[in-house]
Short mmCIF file of C-alpha atoms in Angstrom, two decimals:
data_model
loop_
_atom_site.label_atom_id
_atom_site.label_comp_id
_atom_site.label_asym_id
_atom_site.label_seq_id
_atom_site.Cartn_x
_atom_site.Cartn_y
_atom_site.Cartn_z
CA MET A 1 -2.98 1.75 -16.29
CA SER A 2 -5.19 1.85 -13.22
CA LEU A 3 -5.95 -1.39 -11.37
CA VAL A 4 -8.84 0.03 -9.35
CA GLY A 5 -11.87 -2.24 -9.61
CA LYS A 6 -9.73 -5.22 -10.63
CA LYS A 7 -8.60 -8.20 -8.58
CA PHE A 8 -5.18 -7.89 -7.01
CA PRO A 9 -2.60 -10.14 -8.73
CA ASN A 10 -2.63 -13.68 -7.30
CA VAL A 11 1.14 -13.82 -6.73
CA THR A 12 3.10 -15.18 -3.76
CA VAL A 13 6.17 -13.24 -2.65
CA ASP A 14 8.92 -13.74 -0.05
CA ALA A 15 8.52 -11.70 3.13
CA MET A 16 10.12 -11.10 6.51
CA SER A 17 8.46 -10.95 9.93
CA GLU A 18 9.64 -8.68 12.73
CA MET A 19 10.98 -11.80 14.49
CA GLY A 20 13.22 -12.73 11.57
CA ASP A 21 11.00 -15.48 10.17
CA ASP A 22 11.06 -16.05 6.41
CA LEU A 23 7.50 -15.91 5.10
CA ARG A 24 5.64 -16.39 1.83
CA ILE A 25 2.73 -13.97 1.43
CA ASN A 26 0.01 -13.79 -1.22
CA ILE A 27 -1.86 -10.49 -0.85
CA PHE A 28 -4.93 -11.73 -2.73
CA GLN A 29 -5.20 -14.76 -0.46
CA GLU A 30 -4.58 -12.68 2.66
CA ALA A 31 -7.71 -10.70 1.77
CA THR A 32 -9.99 -13.44 0.48
CA GLU A 33 -9.11 -16.34 2.76
CA ASN A 34 -9.03 -14.25 5.95
CA GLN A 35 -11.95 -12.02 4.93
CA GLN A 36 -10.10 -8.84 5.72
CA LYS A 37 -9.01 -5.71 3.96
CA VAL A 38 -5.32 -5.29 3.16
CA LEU A 39 -3.27 -2.12 2.97
CA LEU A 40 -0.13 -2.78 0.94
CA PHE A 41 2.38 0.05 0.73
CA TRP A 42 5.55 0.03 -1.31
CA TYR A 43 8.60 2.11 -0.51
CA PRO A 44 11.80 2.50 -2.57
CA LYS A 45 14.58 1.09 -0.42
CA ASP A 46 15.68 0.04 3.07
CA PHE A 47 18.22 2.18 4.94
CA THR A 48 17.10 5.37 3.25
CA PHE A 49 15.53 8.64 4.40
CA VAL A 50 11.80 9.23 3.88
CA CYS A 51 11.12 5.48 4.04
CA PRO A 52 11.64 4.93 7.80
CA THR A 53 9.36 7.86 8.62
CA GLU A 54 6.59 6.14 6.67
CA LEU A 55 7.16 2.70 8.19
CA HIS A 56 6.98 4.15 11.69
CA ALA A 57 3.89 6.19 10.78
CA PHE A 58 2.08 3.04 9.63
CA GLN A 59 3.21 1.28 12.81
CA GLU A 60 1.84 4.10 14.97
CA ALA A 61 -1.53 3.78 13.20
CA LEU A 62 -1.54 -0.03 13.23
CA GLY A 63 -4.18 -0.21 15.95
CA GLU A 64 -6.54 1.94 13.88
CA PHE A 65 -6.18 -0.40 10.90
CA GLU A 66 -6.62 -3.49 13.05
CA LYS A 67 -9.86 -2.06 14.48
CA ARG A 68 -11.05 -1.83 10.88
CA ASN A 69 -10.15 -5.47 10.11
CA THR A 70 -7.32 -4.30 7.86
CA LYS A 71 -3.90 -5.94 7.63
CA VAL A 72 -0.94 -3.66 6.94
CA ILE A 73 1.93 -5.01 4.82
CA GLY A 74 5.00 -3.09 3.68
CA ALA A 75 6.99 -3.93 0.55
CA SER A 76 10.18 -3.14 -1.30
CA CYS A 77 12.61 -4.94 -3.60
CA ASP A 78 15.17 -5.47 -0.84
CA THR A 79 16.00 -8.97 0.40
CA ASN A 80 14.71 -10.58 3.59
CA GLU A 81 18.20 -10.29 5.06
CA VAL A 82 18.32 -6.54 4.47
CA HIS A 83 14.81 -6.15 5.91
CA PHE A 84 15.84 -8.00 9.06
CA ALA A 85 19.03 -5.97 9.40
CA TRP A 86 16.99 -2.75 9.21
CA LEU A 87 14.48 -4.10 11.73
CA ASN A 88 17.38 -4.42 14.17
CA VAL A 89 18.45 -0.79 13.86
CA SER A 90 16.95 1.57 16.43
CA LYS A 91 14.62 4.37 15.41
CA ASP A 92 17.01 7.07 16.63
CA ASN A 93 19.66 5.64 14.29
CA GLY A 94 17.37 5.72 11.25
CA GLY A 95 16.15 2.13 11.64
CA ILE A 96 12.73 0.53 11.89
CA GLU A 97 13.06 -1.35 15.16
CA GLY A 98 9.57 -1.74 16.60
CA VAL A 99 7.79 -2.29 13.29
CA THR A 100 5.64 -5.43 13.70
CA TYR A 101 3.86 -5.87 10.36
CA PRO A 102 5.45 -8.07 7.64
CA LEU A 103 7.60 -6.71 4.81
CA LEU A 104 7.49 -8.18 1.32
CA ALA A 105 10.88 -8.86 -0.28
CA ASP A 106 10.08 -8.70 -3.99
CA THR A 107 13.72 -9.09 -5.01
CA HIS A 108 12.87 -10.41 -8.48
CA ARG A 109 10.41 -7.50 -8.94
CA GLN A 110 7.78 -9.94 -10.18
CA LEU A 111 4.85 -8.35 -8.36
CA ALA A 112 6.19 -4.79 -8.63
CA ASN A 113 6.52 -5.14 -12.41
CA ILE A 114 3.00 -6.57 -12.72
CA LEU A 115 1.77 -3.50 -10.82
CA GLY A 116 3.89 -1.22 -13.02
CA ILE A 117 5.46 0.71 -10.14
CA VAL A 118 9.20 0.18 -10.77
CA ASP A 119 11.32 3.17 -11.81
CA GLN A 120 12.90 1.62 -14.86
CA ASP A 121 13.15 2.39 -18.54
CA PHE A 122 15.20 1.38 -21.54
CA GLU A 123 16.89 3.48 -24.19
CA TYR A 124 19.04 2.62 -27.20
CA ASN A 125 22.60 3.83 -27.72
CA GLU A 126 24.17 4.74 -31.06
CA GLU A 127 24.97 1.09 -31.72
CA GLY A 128 21.33 0.15 -31.28
CA GLU A 129 22.01 -1.64 -28.01
CA GLU A 130 19.40 -1.52 -25.26
CA VAL A 131 20.56 0.51 -22.25
CA PHE A 132 18.81 0.39 -18.89
CA THR A 133 17.93 3.66 -17.16
CA GLY A 134 16.18 4.36 -13.88
CA SER A 135 16.74 3.43 -10.24
CA ASN A 136 15.10 -0.02 -10.53
CA VAL A 137 13.28 0.48 -7.22
CA THR A 138 9.59 1.12 -6.65
CA TYR A 139 7.74 4.38 -6.26
CA ARG A 140 5.68 4.97 -3.11
CA ALA A 141 2.64 3.02 -4.29
CA THR A 142 -0.28 2.17 -1.99
CA TYR A 143 -3.08 -0.34 -2.56
CA LEU A 144 -6.25 -0.93 -0.57
CA ILE A 145 -7.78 -4.36 -1.23
CA ASP A 146 -11.19 -5.53 -0.03
CA GLU A 147 -12.37 -8.91 1.23
CA THR A 148 -13.02 -10.16 -2.31
CA GLY A 149 -9.48 -9.32 -3.43
CA LYS A 150 -10.62 -6.24 -5.37
CA ILE A 151 -8.48 -3.10 -5.37
CA PHE A 152 -10.62 -0.15 -4.24
CA HIS A 153 -7.84 2.40 -4.02
CA GLU A 154 -4.40 2.90 -5.50
CA SER A 155 -2.03 5.85 -5.38
CA VAL A 156 1.57 6.41 -6.40
CA ASN A 157 3.88 9.10 -5.01
CA ASP A 158 7.22 10.08 -6.44
CA MET A 159 10.10 9.03 -4.21
CA PRO A 160 10.66 12.31 -2.29
CA LEU A 161 7.00 12.55 -1.22
CA GLY A 162 5.92 10.82 2.00
CA ARG A 163 2.35 9.65 2.47
CA ASN A 164 -0.42 10.86 4.81
CA VAL A 165 -1.33 7.69 6.72
CA LYS A 166 -4.55 9.22 8.09
CA GLU A 167 -5.96 9.43 4.57
CA TYR A 168 -5.90 5.64 4.24
CA VAL A 169 -7.84 5.28 7.48
CA ARG A 170 -10.42 7.70 6.06
CA LEU A 171 -10.63 5.79 2.77
CA ILE A 172 -11.16 2.49 4.56
CA ASP A 173 -13.92 4.07 6.67
CA ALA A 174 -15.56 5.46 3.54
CA TYR A 175 -15.40 2.18 1.64
CA THR A 176 -16.74 0.27 4.64
CA HIS A 177 -19.64 2.74 4.85
CA VAL A 178 -20.42 2.10 1.18
CA GLN A 179 -20.29 -1.66 1.78
CA LYS A 180 -22.62 -1.50 4.79
CA HIS A 181 -25.11 1.18 3.75
CA GLY A 182 -24.99 1.31 -0.05
CA GLU A 183 -24.49 5.08 0.07
CA VAL A 184 -21.79 7.15 -1.59
CA CYS A 185 -19.34 9.36 0.30
CA PRO A 186 -18.90 13.01 -0.77
CA ALA A 187 -15.68 15.03 -0.79
CA ASN A 188 -13.88 15.22 2.58
CA TRP A 189 -16.26 12.67 4.09
CA GLU A 190 -15.23 11.29 7.48
CA GLU A 191 -16.74 8.68 9.78
CA GLY A 192 -19.88 10.07 11.41
CA LYS A 193 -20.58 12.63 8.69
CA GLU A 194 -23.54 12.56 6.32
CA ALA A 195 -23.28 10.44 3.18
CA MET A 196 -25.59 10.44 0.15
CA LYS A 197 -27.71 8.18 -1.96
CA ALA A 198 -26.44 7.82 -5.51
CA ASP A 199 -29.13 9.96 -7.12
CA ARG A 200 -29.66 13.59 -8.12
CA THR A 201 -32.16 14.37 -5.39
CA SER A 202 -29.83 13.26 -2.62
CA THR A 203 -26.92 15.16 -4.18
CA ALA A 204 -28.99 18.33 -4.43
CA GLU A 205 -30.12 18.01 -0.80
CA TYR A 206 -26.56 17.45 0.36
CA LEU A 207 -25.22 20.45 -1.58
CA ALA A 208 -28.00 22.65 -0.28
CA LYS A 209 -26.92 21.90 3.30
CA ASN A 210 -23.20 22.04 2.65
#
């Protein structure tokens, strides 16, 4: 079930800073109390393969998100201790040393299960007993939350598929344009390009030029 247009769950979760500080982070409050957008991205597991490429990609783009008043937060179901251990492994050894944004440690999977992004299922054996199947880690889910705590974008990739970080910058630009100007953004819109009014005349004029 899609959560777009709904408020992000008001749940507080353990987290780890790059300095090794144990934190408690509530994504909804981060957005509403600090009047900022939040980009929350989930990845399956620390010390894996595609995951560090994504964490470094978000780090490299961190300045672009900060310019757009957007806080980046990573998340998995690993513990704070595992997060910190990974933060102390160099990039050329597959680690995430140099990542400076916080990482949620949703070890009880409370928030991940509310969001419905955990790879888990249950089957029944011949004796009628419930048997767990699945990896019990999260898919590559991404949420963009606005200053009111509303989710304005969500996407979920299967585990082998890394994300395109530039697309989230574009989506934030588009949503900010809508907020400021009350216009709608057509396909492939980028900052500086023409947007439209939400009516047939404007759509027809746009299509005639494009």
